[in-house]
Short mmCIF file of C-alpha atoms in Angstrom, two decimals:
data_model
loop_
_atom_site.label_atom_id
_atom_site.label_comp_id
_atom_site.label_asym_id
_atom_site.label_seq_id
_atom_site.Cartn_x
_atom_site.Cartn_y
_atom_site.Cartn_z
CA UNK A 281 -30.89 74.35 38.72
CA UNK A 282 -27.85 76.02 40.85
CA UNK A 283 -29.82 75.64 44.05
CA UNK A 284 -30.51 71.94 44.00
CA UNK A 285 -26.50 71.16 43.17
CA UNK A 286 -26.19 73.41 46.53
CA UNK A 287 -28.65 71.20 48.46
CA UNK A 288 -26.64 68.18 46.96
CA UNK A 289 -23.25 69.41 48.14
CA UNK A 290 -24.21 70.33 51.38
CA UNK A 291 -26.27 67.06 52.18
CA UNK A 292 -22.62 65.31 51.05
CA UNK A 293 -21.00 67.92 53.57
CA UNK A 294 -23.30 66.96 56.08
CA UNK A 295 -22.45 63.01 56.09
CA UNK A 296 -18.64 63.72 55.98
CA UNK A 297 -19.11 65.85 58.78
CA UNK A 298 -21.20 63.19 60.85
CA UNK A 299 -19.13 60.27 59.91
CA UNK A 300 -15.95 61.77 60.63
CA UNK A 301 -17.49 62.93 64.38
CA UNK A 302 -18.89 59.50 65.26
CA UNK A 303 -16.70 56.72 63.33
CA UNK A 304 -13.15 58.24 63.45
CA UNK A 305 -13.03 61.35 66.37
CA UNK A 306 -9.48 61.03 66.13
CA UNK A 307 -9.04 62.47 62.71
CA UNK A 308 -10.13 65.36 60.80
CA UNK A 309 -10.42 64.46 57.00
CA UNK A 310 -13.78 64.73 56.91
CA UNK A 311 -13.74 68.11 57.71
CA UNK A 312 -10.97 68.98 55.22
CA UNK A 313 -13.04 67.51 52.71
CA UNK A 314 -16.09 69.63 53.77
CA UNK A 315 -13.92 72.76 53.58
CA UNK A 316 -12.71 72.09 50.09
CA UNK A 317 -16.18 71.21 49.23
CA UNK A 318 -17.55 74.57 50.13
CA UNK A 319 -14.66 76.44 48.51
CA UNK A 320 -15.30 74.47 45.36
CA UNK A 321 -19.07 74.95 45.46
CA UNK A 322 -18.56 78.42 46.26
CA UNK A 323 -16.34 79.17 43.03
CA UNK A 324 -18.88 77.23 40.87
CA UNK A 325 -21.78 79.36 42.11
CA UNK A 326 -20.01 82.57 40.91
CA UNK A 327 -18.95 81.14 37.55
CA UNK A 328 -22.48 79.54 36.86
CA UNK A 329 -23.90 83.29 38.03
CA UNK A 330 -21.53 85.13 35.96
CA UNK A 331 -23.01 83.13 33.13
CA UNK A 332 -26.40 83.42 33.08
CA UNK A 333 -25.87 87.00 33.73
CA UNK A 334 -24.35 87.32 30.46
CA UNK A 335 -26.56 85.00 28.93
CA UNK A 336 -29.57 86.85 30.48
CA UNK A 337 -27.69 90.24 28.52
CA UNK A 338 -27.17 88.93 25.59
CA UNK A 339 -30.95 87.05 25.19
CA UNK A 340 -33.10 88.43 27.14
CA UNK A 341 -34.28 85.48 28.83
CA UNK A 342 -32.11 82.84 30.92
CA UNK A 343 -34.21 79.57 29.50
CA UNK A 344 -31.53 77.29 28.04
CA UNK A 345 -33.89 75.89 25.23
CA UNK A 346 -34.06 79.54 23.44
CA UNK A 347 -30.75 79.52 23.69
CA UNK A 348 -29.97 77.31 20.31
CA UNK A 349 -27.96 79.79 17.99
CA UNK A 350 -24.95 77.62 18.27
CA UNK A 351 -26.81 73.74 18.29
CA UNK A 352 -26.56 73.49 14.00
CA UNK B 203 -35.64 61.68 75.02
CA UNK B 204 -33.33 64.40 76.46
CA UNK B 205 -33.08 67.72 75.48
CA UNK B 206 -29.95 67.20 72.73
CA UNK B 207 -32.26 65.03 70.52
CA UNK B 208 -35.48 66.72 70.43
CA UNK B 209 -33.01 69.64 68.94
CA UNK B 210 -31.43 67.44 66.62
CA UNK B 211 -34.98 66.49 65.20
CA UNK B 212 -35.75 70.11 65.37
CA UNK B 213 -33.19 71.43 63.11
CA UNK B 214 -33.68 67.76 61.03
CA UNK B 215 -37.17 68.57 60.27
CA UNK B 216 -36.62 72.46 59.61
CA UNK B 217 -34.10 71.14 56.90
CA UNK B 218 -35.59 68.52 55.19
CA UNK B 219 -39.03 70.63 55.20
CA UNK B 220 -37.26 73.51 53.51
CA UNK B 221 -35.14 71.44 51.13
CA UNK B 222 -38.37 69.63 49.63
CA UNK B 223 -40.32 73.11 49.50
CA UNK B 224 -37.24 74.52 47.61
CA UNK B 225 -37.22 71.87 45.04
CA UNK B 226 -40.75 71.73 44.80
CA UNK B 227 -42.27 75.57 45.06
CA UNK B 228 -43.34 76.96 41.61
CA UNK B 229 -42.14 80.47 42.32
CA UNK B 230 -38.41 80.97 42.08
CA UNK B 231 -37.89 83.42 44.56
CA UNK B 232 -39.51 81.63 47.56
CA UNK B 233 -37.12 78.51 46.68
CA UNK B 234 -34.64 80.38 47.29
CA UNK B 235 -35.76 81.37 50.82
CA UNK B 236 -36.47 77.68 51.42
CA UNK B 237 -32.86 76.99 50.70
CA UNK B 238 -31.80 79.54 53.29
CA UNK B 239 -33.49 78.28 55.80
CA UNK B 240 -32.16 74.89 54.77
CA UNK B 241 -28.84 75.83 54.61
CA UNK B 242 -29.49 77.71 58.32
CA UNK B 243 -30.46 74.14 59.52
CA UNK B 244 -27.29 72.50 58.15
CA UNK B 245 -25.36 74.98 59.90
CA UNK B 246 -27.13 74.42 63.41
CA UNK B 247 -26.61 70.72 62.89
CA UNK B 248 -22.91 71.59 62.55
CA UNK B 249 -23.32 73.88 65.65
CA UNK B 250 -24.93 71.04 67.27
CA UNK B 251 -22.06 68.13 66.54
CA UNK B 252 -20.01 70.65 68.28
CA UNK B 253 -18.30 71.45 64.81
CA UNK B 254 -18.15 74.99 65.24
CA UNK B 255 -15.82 76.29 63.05
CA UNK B 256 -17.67 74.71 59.92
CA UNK B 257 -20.71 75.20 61.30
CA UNK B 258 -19.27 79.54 61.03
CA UNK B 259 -17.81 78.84 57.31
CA UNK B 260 -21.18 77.26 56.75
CA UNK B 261 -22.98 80.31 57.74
CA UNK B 262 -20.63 82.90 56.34
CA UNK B 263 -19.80 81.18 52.69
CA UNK B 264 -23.87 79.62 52.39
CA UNK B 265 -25.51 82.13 53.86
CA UNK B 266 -24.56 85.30 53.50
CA UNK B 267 -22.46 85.03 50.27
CA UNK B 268 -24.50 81.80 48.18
CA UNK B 269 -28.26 82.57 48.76
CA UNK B 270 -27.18 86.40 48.28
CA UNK B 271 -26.07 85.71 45.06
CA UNK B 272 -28.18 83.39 43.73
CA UNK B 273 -31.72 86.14 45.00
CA UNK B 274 -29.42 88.83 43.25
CA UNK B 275 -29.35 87.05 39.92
CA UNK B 276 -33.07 85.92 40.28
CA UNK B 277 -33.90 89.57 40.47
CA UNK B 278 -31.43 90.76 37.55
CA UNK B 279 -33.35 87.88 35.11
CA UNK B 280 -36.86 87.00 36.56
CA UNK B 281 -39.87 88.78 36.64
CA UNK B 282 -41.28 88.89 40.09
CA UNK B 283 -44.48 86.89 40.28
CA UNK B 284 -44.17 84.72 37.68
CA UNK B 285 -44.82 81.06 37.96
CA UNK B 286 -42.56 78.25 37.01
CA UNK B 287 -43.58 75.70 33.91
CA UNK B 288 -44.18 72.85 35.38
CA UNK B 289 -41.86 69.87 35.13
CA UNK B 290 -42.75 66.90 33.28
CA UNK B 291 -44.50 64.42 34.90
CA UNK B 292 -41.45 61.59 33.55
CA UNK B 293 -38.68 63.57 35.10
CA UNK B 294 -40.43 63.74 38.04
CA UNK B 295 -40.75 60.09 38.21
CA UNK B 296 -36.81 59.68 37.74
CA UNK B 297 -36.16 62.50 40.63
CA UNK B 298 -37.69 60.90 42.65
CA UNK B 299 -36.46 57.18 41.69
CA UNK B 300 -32.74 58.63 41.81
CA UNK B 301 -33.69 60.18 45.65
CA UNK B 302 -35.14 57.19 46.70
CA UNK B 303 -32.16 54.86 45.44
CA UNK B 304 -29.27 56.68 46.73
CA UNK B 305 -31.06 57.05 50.26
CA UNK B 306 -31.39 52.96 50.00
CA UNK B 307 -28.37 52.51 49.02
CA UNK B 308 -26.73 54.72 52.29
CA UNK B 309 -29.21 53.48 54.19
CA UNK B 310 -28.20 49.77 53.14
CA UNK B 311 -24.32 50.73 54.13
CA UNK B 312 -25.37 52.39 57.31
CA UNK B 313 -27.23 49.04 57.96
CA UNK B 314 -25.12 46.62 56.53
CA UNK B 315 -21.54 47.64 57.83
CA UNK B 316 -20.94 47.87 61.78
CA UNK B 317 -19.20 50.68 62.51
CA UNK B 318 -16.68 50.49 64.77
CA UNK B 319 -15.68 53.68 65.82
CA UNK B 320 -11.76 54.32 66.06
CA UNK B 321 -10.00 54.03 69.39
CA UNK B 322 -6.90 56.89 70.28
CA UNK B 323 -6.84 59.92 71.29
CA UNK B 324 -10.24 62.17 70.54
CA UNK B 325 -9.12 65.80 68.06
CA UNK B 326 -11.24 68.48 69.52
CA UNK B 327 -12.28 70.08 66.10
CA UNK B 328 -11.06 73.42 67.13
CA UNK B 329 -9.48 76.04 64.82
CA UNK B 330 -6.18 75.94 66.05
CA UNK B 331 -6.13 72.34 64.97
CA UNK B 332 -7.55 72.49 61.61
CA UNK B 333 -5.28 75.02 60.80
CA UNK B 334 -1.80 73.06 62.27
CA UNK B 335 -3.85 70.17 59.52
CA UNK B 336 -4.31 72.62 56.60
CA UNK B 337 -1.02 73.86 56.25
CA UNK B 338 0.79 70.51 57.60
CA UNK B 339 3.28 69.05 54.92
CA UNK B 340 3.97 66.00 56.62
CA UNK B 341 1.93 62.76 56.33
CA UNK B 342 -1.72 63.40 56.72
CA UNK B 343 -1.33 67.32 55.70
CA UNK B 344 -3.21 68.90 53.35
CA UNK B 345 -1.11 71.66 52.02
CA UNK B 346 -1.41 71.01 48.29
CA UNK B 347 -4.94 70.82 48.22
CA UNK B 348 -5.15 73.92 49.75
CA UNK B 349 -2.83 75.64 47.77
CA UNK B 350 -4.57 74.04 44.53
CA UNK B 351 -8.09 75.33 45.67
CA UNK B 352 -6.64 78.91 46.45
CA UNK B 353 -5.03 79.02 42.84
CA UNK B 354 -8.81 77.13 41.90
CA UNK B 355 -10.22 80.21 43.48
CA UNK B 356 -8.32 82.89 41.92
CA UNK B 357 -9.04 81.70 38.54
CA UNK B 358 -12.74 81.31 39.32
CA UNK B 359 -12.22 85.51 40.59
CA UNK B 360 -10.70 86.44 37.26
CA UNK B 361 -13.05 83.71 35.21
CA UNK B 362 -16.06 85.87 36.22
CA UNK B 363 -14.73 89.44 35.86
CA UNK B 364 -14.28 88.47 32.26
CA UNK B 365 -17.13 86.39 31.42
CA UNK B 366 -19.23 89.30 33.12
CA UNK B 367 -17.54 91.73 31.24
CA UNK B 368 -19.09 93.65 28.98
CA UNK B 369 -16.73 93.54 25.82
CA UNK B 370 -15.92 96.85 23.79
CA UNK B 371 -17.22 95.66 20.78
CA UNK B 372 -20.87 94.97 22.34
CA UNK B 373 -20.75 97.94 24.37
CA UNK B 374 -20.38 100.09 21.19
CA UNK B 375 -22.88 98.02 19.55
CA UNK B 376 -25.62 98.77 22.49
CA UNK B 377 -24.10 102.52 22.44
CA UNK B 378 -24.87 102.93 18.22
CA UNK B 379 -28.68 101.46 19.03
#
């Protein structure tokens, strides 16, 4: 689910972060790509929400295989 | 060992133990607290590499906004108490196959390549400095992206009003029932 793409991104953000202290100190792109990471995950996370809230409305229940009005 | 390690392992262990109880616990709502107190561990390795100001966005965008939402929509759609099905022993299998290959294969780059760590001048990662970076248009600056993930943002604001909008026609339809 949502939460396991978060533990995903932030593991990535974490060896951006480590490489960029320990292999090149004298830039910062790995930080810039950890911001835009977060940003991006952040959005995401309020889309994917904003979904299954409306699914959850509209069905009652937020399990994607009783969800198959549209699949024929 | 000195001091600075046996923290690092600290805050190590307290996120790896959380992020395996998150994807393993059977009851929604305690995953959930498992990935805060994963996420808290991220950010005190961040705090730790002296990378304070992610180490902050960490905390503020992860923490307090993230997790929020995601225990706010787990109460809106879940019934408290109520176990997980459990997931099929095959997919389990692959999980854990796909875990264990992409760990080999950074472990096998970590290994295999010698890092040689660049020579110049050291950037202190402060915020004066990331911010001179952000909105830098010369070589090396990364205004576009950060005007493309402010305009990504905005849509992603407006996206979500109107998917969680209720429309007029369905809130007559509720209204008539």
């Amino acid at each position: 689910m949502l939460m396991s793409i978060e533990l995903i991104l932030n593991s990535v953000n974490l060896n951006f972060i480590a490489f960029n202290k320990y292999v090149w100190p004298n830039r910062l792109d790995g930080v810039f790509f950890s911001i835009f990471i977060i940003a991006i995950a952040a959005a995401e996370a309020a889309v994917a929400i904003a979904i299954i809230i409306n699914l959850y409305r509209s069905h009652q229940s937020i399990d994607v295989d009783q969800t198959e009005e549209m699949k024929y | 060992m000195s001091g600075s390690i046996i923290v690092f392992y600290l805050l190590a262990l307290l996120t790896l133990v959380s992020a395996v109880f998150a994807v393993t616990s059977r009851q929604i709502f305690r995953s959930a607290i498992y990935l805060l107190f994963s996420l808290i561990g991220i950010a005190g390795i961040y705090f730790w590499m002296q990378y304070d100001f992610i180490a902050v966005v960490q905390i503020i965008v992860y923490v307090g906004g993230i997790t929020v939402l995601i225990i706010f929509s787990i109460f809106l759609t879940q019934q408290a108490g109520e176990l997980l099905p459990k997931q099929k022993m095959g997919r389990q299998v692959f999980a854990a196959m796909a875990v264990f290959c992409s760990f080999a294969l950074v472990m096998l780059q970590v290994f295999k390549n010698k890092f040689i760590p660049a020579t110049g001048e050291v950037v202190q990662p402060n915020i004066s400095a990331i911010g001179e970076k952000m909105l830098a248009t010369t070589e090396g600056g990364y205004a576009l992206p950060f005007e493309l993930v402010s305009i990504l943002l905005l849509a992603a604001l407006i996206g979500c009003i109107v998917i969680a909008m209720r429309s007029a026609s369905f809130l007559t339809e509720t209204d008539k029932k």
